[in-house]
Structures are given as C-alpha cells and as structure tokens.
Coordinates of C-alpha atoms in Angstrom, one line a residue:
M1 CA -123.4 -2.8 -118.9
I2 CA -120.9 -2.8 -116.2
R3 CA -118.3 -0.9 -118.1
R4 CA -121.0 1.7 -119.3
L5 CA -121.3 2.5 -115.4
G6 CA -117.5 3.2 -115.2
I7 CA -117.0 0.0 -113.3
N8 CA -113.9 -2.2 -114.2
P9 CA -115.2 -5.7 -114.4
A10 CA -111.9 -7.4 -113.4
A11 CA -111.7 -5.3 -110.3
L12 CA -115.2 -5.8 -109.3
A13 CA -114.8 -9.7 -109.6
Y14 CA -111.8 -9.7 -107.7
A15 CA -113.4 -7.4 -105.0
M16 CA -116.6 -9.6 -104.5
T17 CA -114.5 -12.2 -102.7
T18 CA -113.3 -9.4 -100.5
L19 CA -116.8 -8.4 -99.9
G20 CA -117.9 -11.9 -99.0
S21 CA -114.9 -12.8 -96.9
G22 CA -115.0 -9.5 -95.1
M23 CA -118.6 -10.3 -94.0
I24 CA -117.7 -13.5 -92.2
N25 CA -114.0 -13.3 -91.2
N26 CA -114.8 -10.0 -89.1
I27 CA -117.7 -11.6 -87.2
F28 CA -115.7 -14.9 -86.6
S29 CA -112.4 -13.2 -85.3
F30 CA -114.4 -10.6 -83.2
Y31 CA -116.6 -12.9 -81.5
Y32 CA -115.4 -16.4 -81.4
V33 CA -113.1 -15.9 -78.3
K34 CA -115.9 -14.3 -76.2
L35 CA -118.2 -16.9 -77.3
F36 CA -116.1 -19.9 -76.2
L37 CA -114.9 -18.3 -72.9
N38 CA -118.0 -16.6 -71.6
K39 CA -120.9 -18.5 -73.1
Y40 CA -119.7 -22.1 -73.7
Q41 CA -117.4 -21.8 -70.7
I42 CA -114.4 -23.5 -72.0
S43 CA -111.5 -24.3 -69.9
E44 CA -108.4 -22.5 -70.2
G45 CA -106.4 -25.7 -70.9
A46 CA -108.8 -26.7 -73.9
F47 CA -108.6 -23.3 -75.0
H48 CA -104.9 -23.4 -75.2
Q49 CA -104.9 -27.0 -76.7
S50 CA -107.3 -26.0 -79.4
Q51 CA -105.2 -22.8 -80.2
V52 CA -102.0 -25.2 -80.6
V53 CA -103.7 -27.6 -83.0
Y54 CA -105.0 -24.6 -84.8
M55 CA -101.7 -22.9 -84.9
V56 CA -100.1 -25.9 -86.5
W57 CA -102.9 -26.5 -89.0
N58 CA -103.0 -22.7 -89.6
A59 CA -99.3 -22.5 -90.5
V60 CA -98.9 -25.8 -92.5
N61 CA -102.1 -25.5 -94.7
D62 CA -101.1 -22.2 -96.5
P63 CA -97.9 -23.4 -98.2
L64 CA -99.5 -26.8 -98.8
F65 CA -102.5 -25.2 -100.5
G66 CA -100.1 -22.8 -102.2
Y67 CA -98.0 -25.4 -103.7
L68 CA -101.1 -27.3 -104.8
Q69 CA -102.6 -24.3 -106.6
D70 CA -99.3 -23.3 -108.3
T71 CA -98.5 -26.8 -109.3
S72 CA -101.6 -28.9 -109.8
K73 CA -103.0 -29.7 -113.2
V74 CA -106.6 -30.3 -111.7
P75 CA -108.5 -27.2 -112.9
C76 CA -110.3 -26.6 -109.4
C77 CA -106.9 -26.1 -108.0
S78 CA -104.9 -24.6 -110.7
Q79 CA -107.4 -21.9 -112.0
R80 CA -107.7 -19.3 -109.3
R81 CA -111.5 -18.6 -110.0
L82 CA -112.5 -22.2 -110.0
S83 CA -110.8 -22.6 -106.6
I84 CA -113.0 -19.7 -105.3
L85 CA -116.0 -21.1 -107.0
Y86 CA -115.9 -24.5 -105.6
G87 CA -114.4 -23.3 -102.1
A88 CA -116.9 -20.5 -101.4
P89 CA -120.0 -22.7 -100.2
L90 CA -117.6 -24.8 -98.0
Y91 CA -116.0 -21.7 -96.7
S92 CA -119.5 -20.1 -95.7
L93 CA -120.6 -23.5 -94.1
A94 CA -117.6 -23.6 -92.0
F95 CA -118.2 -20.3 -90.7
L96 CA -121.4 -21.4 -89.2
L97 CA -119.8 -24.1 -87.0
A98 CA -118.8 -22.1 -84.2
W99 CA -122.2 -20.3 -83.6
F100 CA -124.3 -23.7 -82.8
P101 CA -123.2 -25.7 -79.7
W102 CA -123.2 -29.4 -80.2
R103 CA -125.0 -29.8 -76.8
F104 CA -125.6 -27.7 -73.7
Y105 CA -122.0 -27.1 -72.3
T106 CA -121.2 -27.3 -68.6
P107 CA -118.2 -25.2 -67.4
G108 CA -115.0 -27.0 -68.7
D109 CA -116.9 -29.4 -70.9
W110 CA -114.3 -31.6 -73.0
L111 CA -116.6 -31.2 -76.1
S112 CA -116.6 -27.4 -76.1
G113 CA -112.7 -27.7 -76.6
L114 CA -113.2 -30.3 -79.5
H115 CA -115.9 -28.0 -80.8
L116 CA -113.5 -24.9 -80.9
T117 CA -110.6 -27.2 -82.6
V118 CA -113.0 -28.4 -85.3
A119 CA -114.5 -24.8 -85.9
L120 CA -111.1 -23.0 -86.2
C121 CA -109.5 -25.6 -88.3
A122 CA -112.4 -26.0 -90.7
F123 CA -112.9 -22.4 -91.2
D124 CA -109.1 -21.5 -91.5
G125 CA -108.8 -24.3 -93.9
M126 CA -111.4 -23.1 -96.3
L127 CA -110.3 -19.5 -95.7
T128 CA -107.0 -20.4 -96.9
F129 CA -108.1 -22.2 -100.0
V130 CA -110.1 -19.5 -101.1
L131 CA -108.2 -16.3 -100.1
L132 CA -105.0 -17.6 -101.4
A133 CA -106.5 -18.0 -104.8
Q134 CA -107.7 -14.5 -104.4
C135 CA -104.3 -13.4 -103.4
A136 CA -102.8 -15.0 -106.4
L137 CA -105.4 -13.2 -108.5
F138 CA -104.0 -9.9 -107.1
A139 CA -100.5 -10.5 -108.6
E140 CA -101.7 -12.1 -111.7
I141 CA -104.6 -9.9 -113.0
S142 CA -102.2 -7.4 -113.7
N143 CA -98.4 -6.3 -113.1
H144 CA -99.0 -2.6 -113.3
H145 CA -98.8 -0.5 -110.2
Q146 CA -101.7 1.6 -111.3
N147 CA -103.9 -1.5 -111.8
R148 CA -102.9 -3.1 -108.4
L149 CA -103.9 0.3 -106.8
R150 CA -107.2 0.0 -108.6
L151 CA -107.7 -3.5 -107.3
I152 CA -107.0 -2.2 -103.7
K153 CA -109.4 0.5 -104.3
Y154 CA -112.2 -1.6 -105.3
S155 CA -111.2 -4.2 -102.6
Q156 CA -111.4 -1.5 -99.9
V157 CA -114.9 -0.5 -101.0
A158 CA -116.0 -4.0 -100.7
S159 CA -114.3 -4.5 -97.4
L160 CA -115.9 -1.4 -96.1
V161 CA -119.4 -2.8 -97.1
G162 CA -118.3 -6.1 -95.6
S163 CA -117.1 -4.7 -92.3
S164 CA -120.6 -3.3 -91.7
S165 CA -121.6 -6.8 -90.7
I166 CA -119.9 -6.3 -87.3
L167 CA -122.1 -3.0 -86.8
F168 CA -125.3 -4.8 -87.8
C169 CA -124.5 -7.9 -85.8
G170 CA -123.6 -5.9 -82.6
V171 CA -126.8 -3.8 -82.9
L172 CA -129.2 -6.4 -83.8
S173 CA -127.7 -9.1 -81.3
K174 CA -126.9 -6.5 -78.6
N175 CA -123.2 -7.5 -78.8
M176 CA -124.3 -11.2 -78.7
E177 CA -126.4 -10.9 -75.6
D178 CA -129.3 -12.0 -77.7
F179 CA -127.7 -15.3 -78.9
P180 CA -130.7 -16.4 -81.3
A181 CA -130.6 -13.3 -83.0
F182 CA -126.9 -13.6 -83.4
Q183 CA -127.2 -17.2 -84.8
A184 CA -129.9 -16.0 -87.2
F185 CA -127.7 -13.0 -88.5
S186 CA -124.8 -15.5 -89.0
V187 CA -126.8 -17.6 -91.3
L188 CA -127.9 -14.8 -93.2
T189 CA -124.6 -13.4 -93.4
A190 CA -123.3 -16.8 -94.6
V191 CA -125.6 -17.0 -97.6
L192 CA -124.8 -13.4 -98.7
S193 CA -121.1 -14.0 -98.3
C194 CA -121.3 -17.4 -100.4
G195 CA -123.2 -15.5 -103.2
C196 CA -120.5 -12.7 -103.4
M197 CA -117.6 -15.2 -103.7
L198 CA -119.5 -17.2 -106.4
Y199 CA -119.6 -14.1 -108.5
T200 CA -115.7 -14.0 -108.4
G201 CA -115.7 -17.6 -109.4
F202 CA -117.8 -17.0 -112.4
H203 CA -116.3 -13.8 -113.6
S204 CA -112.7 -13.4 -112.6
E205 CA -109.6 -14.4 -114.5
S206 CA -105.7 -14.7 -114.2
R207 CA -103.4 -13.7 -117.0
F208 CA -102.0 -17.3 -116.8
D209 CA -105.3 -19.3 -116.8
N210 CA -105.1 -19.8 -120.5
K211 CA -101.4 -20.2 -120.9
A212 CA -100.1 -23.5 -121.9
P213 CA -97.7 -25.0 -119.2
E214 CA -94.1 -24.8 -120.1
A215 CA -91.1 -26.8 -118.8
D216 CA -89.9 -23.9 -116.6
T217 CA -93.2 -22.7 -115.3
P218 CA -94.4 -23.0 -111.6
R219 CA -97.4 -24.9 -112.9
S220 CA -95.0 -27.7 -114.1
V221 CA -92.9 -27.1 -111.0
D222 CA -90.4 -24.9 -112.6
C223 CA -88.2 -27.7 -113.7
A224 CA -86.9 -28.9 -117.3
S225 CA -88.1 -32.3 -116.7
S226 CA -92.0 -32.7 -116.4
Q227 CA -91.5 -36.0 -114.6
A228 CA -90.4 -34.0 -111.4
A229 CA -93.9 -32.3 -111.1
G230 CA -95.4 -32.6 -107.8
S231 CA -92.2 -34.0 -106.4
V232 CA -91.6 -32.9 -102.6
S233 CA -87.8 -32.1 -103.4
M234 CA -89.1 -29.6 -106.1
M235 CA -91.4 -27.9 -103.5
W236 CA -88.6 -27.7 -101.2
K237 CA -86.4 -26.1 -104.0
L238 CA -89.0 -23.5 -104.7
T239 CA -89.7 -22.8 -101.1
W240 CA -85.9 -22.2 -100.5
Q241 CA -85.7 -19.7 -103.3
I242 CA -88.6 -17.8 -101.8
L243 CA -87.0 -18.0 -98.2
T244 CA -83.7 -16.6 -99.3
N245 CA -85.1 -13.4 -100.7
R246 CA -84.0 -10.8 -98.2
D247 CA -87.0 -8.6 -98.6
F248 CA -89.4 -11.7 -98.1
Q249 CA -87.6 -12.3 -94.8
L250 CA -88.1 -8.6 -93.6
F251 CA -91.7 -8.5 -94.8
V252 CA -92.6 -11.9 -93.1
L253 CA -91.0 -10.5 -89.7
M254 CA -93.0 -7.4 -89.9
N255 CA -96.1 -9.1 -91.0
F256 CA -95.9 -11.7 -88.1
F257 CA -96.1 -8.9 -85.7
Q258 CA -99.0 -7.3 -87.8
V259 CA -101.2 -10.4 -87.6
F260 CA -100.4 -10.8 -83.8
M261 CA -101.8 -7.1 -83.5
L262 CA -104.8 -7.8 -85.7
A263 CA -105.6 -11.0 -83.5
F264 CA -105.0 -9.0 -80.3
F265 CA -107.6 -6.3 -81.1
N266 CA -110.1 -8.4 -83.0
N267 CA -110.3 -11.1 -80.3
F268 CA -110.1 -9.0 -77.1
T269 CA -111.4 -5.5 -77.9
L270 CA -114.9 -6.5 -77.0
I271 CA -113.8 -8.0 -73.6
L272 CA -111.3 -5.2 -72.9
T273 CA -113.9 -2.4 -73.5
E274 CA -116.6 -4.1 -71.4
H275 CA -114.1 -4.1 -68.5
L276 CA -112.4 -0.8 -68.9
I277 CA -115.2 1.5 -70.0
P278 CA -118.2 1.6 -67.7
P279 CA -121.6 1.1 -69.1
D280 CA -122.7 4.4 -67.8
V281 CA -119.9 6.0 -70.0
L282 CA -120.6 4.2 -73.1
S283 CA -123.9 2.4 -73.8
S284 CA -124.3 -1.0 -75.6
L285 CA -125.3 0.8 -78.7
A286 CA -122.5 3.3 -78.5
K287 CA -119.9 0.4 -78.1
S288 CA -121.6 -1.4 -81.0
V289 CA -120.9 1.7 -83.2
M290 CA -117.4 1.9 -81.9
Y291 CA -116.7 -1.7 -82.9
G292 CA -118.3 -1.2 -86.1
A293 CA -115.9 1.9 -86.7
G294 CA -113.1 -0.2 -85.8
F295 CA -113.8 -2.5 -88.8
I296 CA -115.3 0.1 -91.3
C297 CA -113.0 3.2 -91.0
P298 CA -109.8 1.2 -92.1
Q299 CA -111.4 0.9 -95.4
L300 CA -112.2 4.6 -95.5
L301 CA -108.7 5.3 -94.5
V302 CA -107.1 3.4 -97.4
L303 CA -109.5 4.8 -99.8
V304 CA -108.6 8.5 -98.9
S305 CA -104.9 7.5 -99.0
Q306 CA -104.8 6.6 -102.5
G307 CA -103.1 9.8 -103.5
L308 CA -100.4 9.3 -100.7
L309 CA -99.9 5.7 -101.9
Q310 CA -99.3 6.9 -105.7
D311 CA -97.1 9.8 -104.4
L312 CA -95.1 8.2 -101.6
G313 CA -95.5 4.5 -102.2
Y314 CA -96.5 1.8 -99.7
Y315 CA -93.2 1.7 -98.0
K316 CA -93.2 5.0 -96.4
V317 CA -97.0 4.9 -95.6
I318 CA -96.7 1.6 -93.6
L319 CA -93.7 2.9 -91.8
F320 CA -95.5 6.1 -90.7
T321 CA -98.4 4.1 -89.3
F322 CA -95.8 2.3 -87.1
Y323 CA -94.6 5.5 -85.6
V324 CA -98.1 6.9 -85.1
E325 CA -99.1 3.7 -83.1
V326 CA -95.9 4.2 -80.8
G327 CA -96.7 7.9 -80.2
M328 CA -100.5 7.2 -79.4
A329 CA -99.5 4.2 -77.0
I330 CA -97.1 6.6 -75.0
L331 CA -99.8 9.4 -74.7
M332 CA -102.5 7.0 -73.7
L333 CA -99.9 5.6 -71.1
T334 CA -99.4 9.1 -69.7
L335 CA -102.9 9.9 -69.5
G336 CA -104.0 6.9 -67.5
P337 CA -107.0 4.5 -67.5
H338 CA -109.6 7.0 -66.3
H339 CA -109.9 9.0 -69.5
Y340 CA -112.6 6.8 -70.8
Y341 CA -113.5 8.6 -74.0
V342 CA -109.9 9.1 -74.9
L343 CA -109.5 5.2 -74.2
A344 CA -112.4 4.4 -76.5
I345 CA -110.8 6.6 -79.2
F346 CA -107.5 5.1 -78.7
L347 CA -108.7 1.6 -78.9
T348 CA -110.8 2.3 -82.2
T349 CA -107.9 4.2 -83.8
N350 CA -105.5 1.4 -83.0
M351 CA -107.8 -1.1 -84.6
V352 CA -108.2 1.3 -87.6
L353 CA -104.5 1.9 -88.1
V354 CA -103.5 -1.8 -87.7
Q355 CA -106.1 -3.1 -90.1
A356 CA -105.7 -0.1 -92.6
A357 CA -101.8 -0.9 -92.9
F358 CA -102.6 -4.6 -93.1
C359 CA -104.9 -3.8 -96.2
L360 CA -101.7 -2.7 -98.0
F361 CA -99.7 -5.8 -97.6
N362 CA -100.7 -7.3 -100.9
L363 CA -98.5 -4.6 -102.6
P364 CA -95.0 -5.5 -101.2
L365 CA -96.0 -9.2 -101.7
A366 CA -96.9 -8.5 -105.2
D367 CA -93.6 -6.7 -105.7
I368 CA -91.7 -9.8 -104.1
I369 CA -93.5 -12.1 -106.6
D370 CA -92.4 -9.8 -109.5
T371 CA -88.7 -9.8 -108.4
D372 CA -88.7 -13.5 -107.8
M373 CA -90.2 -14.1 -111.2
Q374 CA -87.5 -11.8 -112.8
K375 CA -84.6 -13.3 -110.8
H376 CA -85.4 -16.7 -111.5
K377 CA -86.7 -16.3 -115.0
R378 CA -90.0 -18.0 -114.5
S379 CA -92.5 -18.0 -117.1
S380 CA -95.2 -17.6 -114.7
P381 CA -95.2 -16.5 -111.1
L382 CA -95.1 -18.4 -107.8
S383 CA -98.0 -16.3 -106.5
S384 CA -99.7 -18.8 -104.3
M385 CA -96.5 -20.2 -103.0
V386 CA -95.3 -16.7 -101.9
F387 CA -98.5 -15.9 -100.1
G388 CA -98.6 -19.5 -98.7
T389 CA -95.0 -19.3 -97.4
N390 CA -95.5 -15.9 -95.8
A391 CA -98.6 -17.5 -93.9
L392 CA -96.5 -20.4 -92.8
F393 CA -94.6 -18.0 -90.6
T394 CA -97.2 -15.3 -89.9
K395 CA -100.5 -17.1 -89.1
P396 CA -99.2 -18.8 -85.9
A397 CA -99.5 -15.3 -84.4
Q398 CA -103.2 -15.7 -84.8
S399 CA -103.2 -18.4 -82.1
L400 CA -100.2 -16.9 -80.1
A401 CA -102.0 -13.6 -79.3
P402 CA -105.3 -15.1 -77.7
M403 CA -103.0 -17.7 -75.9
I404 CA -100.5 -15.3 -74.5
V405 CA -103.3 -12.6 -73.6
L406 CA -105.7 -15.0 -72.1
N407 CA -102.8 -16.3 -70.0
I408 CA -101.8 -13.1 -68.6
L409 CA -105.4 -12.1 -68.0
N410 CA -106.0 -15.4 -65.9
Q411 CA -103.1 -14.6 -63.8
Y412 CA -105.0 -11.4 -62.5
G413 CA -108.3 -13.3 -61.9
Y414 CA -110.1 -13.0 -65.4
E415 CA -111.6 -16.5 -65.3
Q416 CA -113.4 -15.5 -62.0
L417 CA -114.0 -12.2 -63.1
K418 CA -115.4 -12.5 -66.6
D419 CA -118.7 -10.7 -66.0
P420 CA -117.8 -7.1 -65.1
G421 CA -121.3 -6.5 -63.6
Q422 CA -121.3 -9.3 -61.0
N423 CA -120.5 -8.7 -57.4
T424 CA -116.7 -9.0 -57.0
N425 CA -113.9 -8.1 -54.8
P426 CA -113.1 -4.6 -55.8
S427 CA -109.2 -4.9 -55.2
A428 CA -109.2 -8.0 -57.6
L429 CA -111.3 -6.4 -60.3
E430 CA -109.1 -3.1 -60.0
G431 CA -105.9 -5.4 -60.5
L432 CA -107.3 -7.1 -63.4
H433 CA -108.4 -3.6 -65.0
S434 CA -104.9 -2.4 -64.4
A435 CA -103.4 -5.4 -66.1
M436 CA -105.8 -4.9 -69.0
F437 CA -105.0 -1.2 -69.4
Y438 CA -101.2 -1.9 -69.5
L439 CA -101.7 -4.5 -72.2
V440 CA -103.6 -1.9 -74.4
C441 CA -100.9 0.5 -74.1
L442 CA -97.6 -1.6 -73.9
V443 CA -98.4 -4.3 -76.6
P444 CA -98.9 -1.8 -79.4
M445 CA -96.2 0.3 -78.2
F446 CA -93.4 -2.4 -78.3
V447 CA -94.9 -4.5 -81.2
A448 CA -95.0 -1.2 -83.4
A449 CA -91.5 -0.3 -82.5
L450 CA -90.1 -3.9 -83.4
Q451 CA -92.1 -3.6 -86.7
A452 CA -90.6 -0.3 -87.6
L453 CA -87.0 -1.8 -87.0
A454 CA -88.0 -4.7 -89.1
W455 CA -89.5 -2.8 -92.1
R456 CA -86.9 0.0 -92.5
P457 CA -84.4 -2.2 -94.4
F458 CA -86.9 -3.3 -96.9
S459 CA -85.4 -2.3 -100.4
I460 CA -88.5 -2.4 -102.7
R461 CA -89.6 1.1 -102.2
N462 CA -90.3 2.6 -105.6
S463 CA -92.6 0.5 -107.4
H464 CA -95.1 3.0 -107.4
T465 CA -92.8 5.1 -109.7
L466 CA -91.8 2.4 -112.1
D467 CA -93.5 1.0 -115.2
A468 CA -94.5 -2.7 -115.4
K469 CA -91.7 -5.2 -115.0
Y470 CA -92.9 -7.8 -117.4
V471 CA -95.4 -7.6 -120.2
D472 CA -98.9 -8.6 -119.6
C473 CA -99.7 -11.8 -121.6

C-alpha cells in the first residue's frame, strides 16, 4: 500500500522517529531554561550545578550506549529498531518530567535544582538511547549516497511537521504564559511522539540485523577471540581507532561549536526577543510565528537544497553557511539594536541556518563510518560508537552555552530584570539590553569563523559523486 503511494517504506519508518523526537526535543530545548529561571525561580548556583551534572552525564552516556548497542548480544540493545521500540515510551515520559513542579517553588528552592538535574539527565539518557539507534540506522539502512539523501529528505519532511509543535505550543499557551495549557499540550505531544517512534520500532530494519556475528565484527567487539567481547580494553581500542581518524577530529571540532550555537539559540531566543524587541513592535502572536519559523524553516531549506547537495556535496554547502552567518552578524552589528524588524529577521535566519546545517551532519558522519569500516576491514560498521564518540566531545556544549550566557547576563543584572515589563532602572535595563545585543551579534560571528577554519581541511568532499564503497548485504 505504501509503495503504491510512491513512499519508500524504509525511509518512512526511519523518518517517523525524527517526527516523534522533533515534537518533544524542540519544545524541551526551547522552553526549559525560561521555565526554570523565570517560573520556578531556580538560583544561578543551582542552575550551574545542574548543568555541570548534565554535562558529565550528557558526554558519558553517548559512548557508553554506543558501545552497548554495537557490542551487546541482547536484542533490545543490538537491534536498532528494538532499541527504539522499547526506548520510545520512556523517552516520552522523561520529556514530561520538567513541566510538572514537585511542589510550589519559592525563589532559590533547592528542590527546583534537583528537579532540573533529574529532568535533564532522564530526558537526555532516553534521547541518547533512542536517537543513537536511529543514527546507526542512517548509516546501516544503505551505504549509497542517493539513498542517504532520500533518508534526509524524508527526515526533513518529518522534522518539518514535528517542528510545528513549537508554533502550536506558543500560540495555544501564549508562549508559556498560560501554563496549564502548556502542560496539557505537552502531554498530548508526548503521546503522539511515542506513537510515531513506535512505528519505527515495528517497521525499520538495519542491513546487519540478520547477519550472523563474526570474529572481526563490532558486534563481537572486532576481535578474533570471542572471549574478549565486552572487555573494557577492547572498547578503548575501538574508540582509539575512531579518535585517530583525522576527518573525525575535524568534524568533532566543528560540530562542538555547532551544538553550542544550537543551544544558544534554542535556550535564549525566547528571552532575548522579549527584551530586545518591544511588544508594541511584535505582538505575542507574531513572536510565536517567529519562533515557529525558526524551527520549521530549516527543514524547508534542507528540502529545497537537495539539488545543491547532489551537485556540490555537503562539504561546500556547510562551509557556505558559515560564511553567511559571519556576514549577517557583521551587518547586524553595523546596523545596531534599534532596527527591530531586521533584528527579528536576523535572529530567525540564524536559527534556521544553524539548524539546517546541523541537519546535514549525518552525511559526513556516515562517510566517516564507511571509511573506518574500509580502513579496518570490518564486516559491519561501528555506527553507534562513531556517533556516540562524536557526542562525547560535542554534547558538553549543550550545557556550556546556557552556563556561559546566563553568567554573562547576570553580570548585567538579568536576575533582577527578568521581567522586561516591570518597573526597573532604565539605565540598568539599557545595559542589559546592550549586552544581549552584542551577544546576539558577536557569538555567531566568532563561532562561525572558527567553524569555517576547522571545516576547511576536511578531506571527504566527493562522496556525492561516488558509487557505493561496499556492497549492500
């Protein structure tokens, strides 16, 4: 039935996890910082402590889950679709933890800090377990460039639909001002998200799911002696082989900054916009549309860029986005903070470009997995380990961004000036807004410049012109 409609079943099954995770990930990353800072009134110290615990857990769980999924003989870990099938319900439940306070929080309540720590670690743990399996599926469904582009195309359509959760959530809850409506929408979103990911769990397949383990496969820990399976020394050996890949090193450096920028815009666009753009310039509804566009348009941009990806390859497209980000930041810095509509367009465009480029990062990682498999003559790829090791070094940026930005803002009085509508000292508010504007301009400018320098030496540039590197099994 699906094939009669012209839909590829494998790509559809893969994309359903993108749809489900997109619904909840975007809401979580966009609202949790404002929720805990402004509504739960967490102290800066407790916020930083939670972020440090989250940073450590966030970095460690990816390679651990990656090693587990690549080497375990337990089907719910070793088979990608089963990891998603059993992990999806827990993933959706973990999403709901943040939105329901454990009691009425007073300012600086220690329990709000514990709540944030538990919510972050539980959500990221299940996100990692499910999405690592999906990332591995990307590399293992097919090794043909065109098939991978099709997976990206389907995934972007799914992400486009999933990203609309931000738009509907903002409109229905008035950007979280109506908190009961926000909570009800979150529960509905969690249920729908779980159903989407379960579809992947029932219908997706890896080329290696039915392959018998061999002595030199990563599922038997890539060692001639099966007795070495699961050993810590073998995990370090495989990890070292990944870490010594020059292209992997360059990609990780560039990706670290990309994750930093994603966290910066996802966590603070709501706060920055409320302070820098007056409500008489952009209404609450207009801002909701702006936030929705920041999450929806990246998928549209990737979809319309399919021709460029086929003709130029992801290397040039990603590099070009860095140059554009630097140019836009210089222009905005030159114009100044009082061109409110230009500032709104600048913020939205930055969100779009950063997210759109990030959507392409599975392509270089899949190529790195292919070259690693060829170089070490593996019978099956270290897909989860490559994605997990990448996350080990890049995920800390998700915690560093809010910690650094909040520390800077509090130096200019943000903790006392959280509500832009309250009666405050005009000079203090002006100083805070000036700091916010420079953050909005200088952070993207310098980070994108560093990314361009890191990305230029990357050597896998022509995979879009090559045939498959190994035969589908």
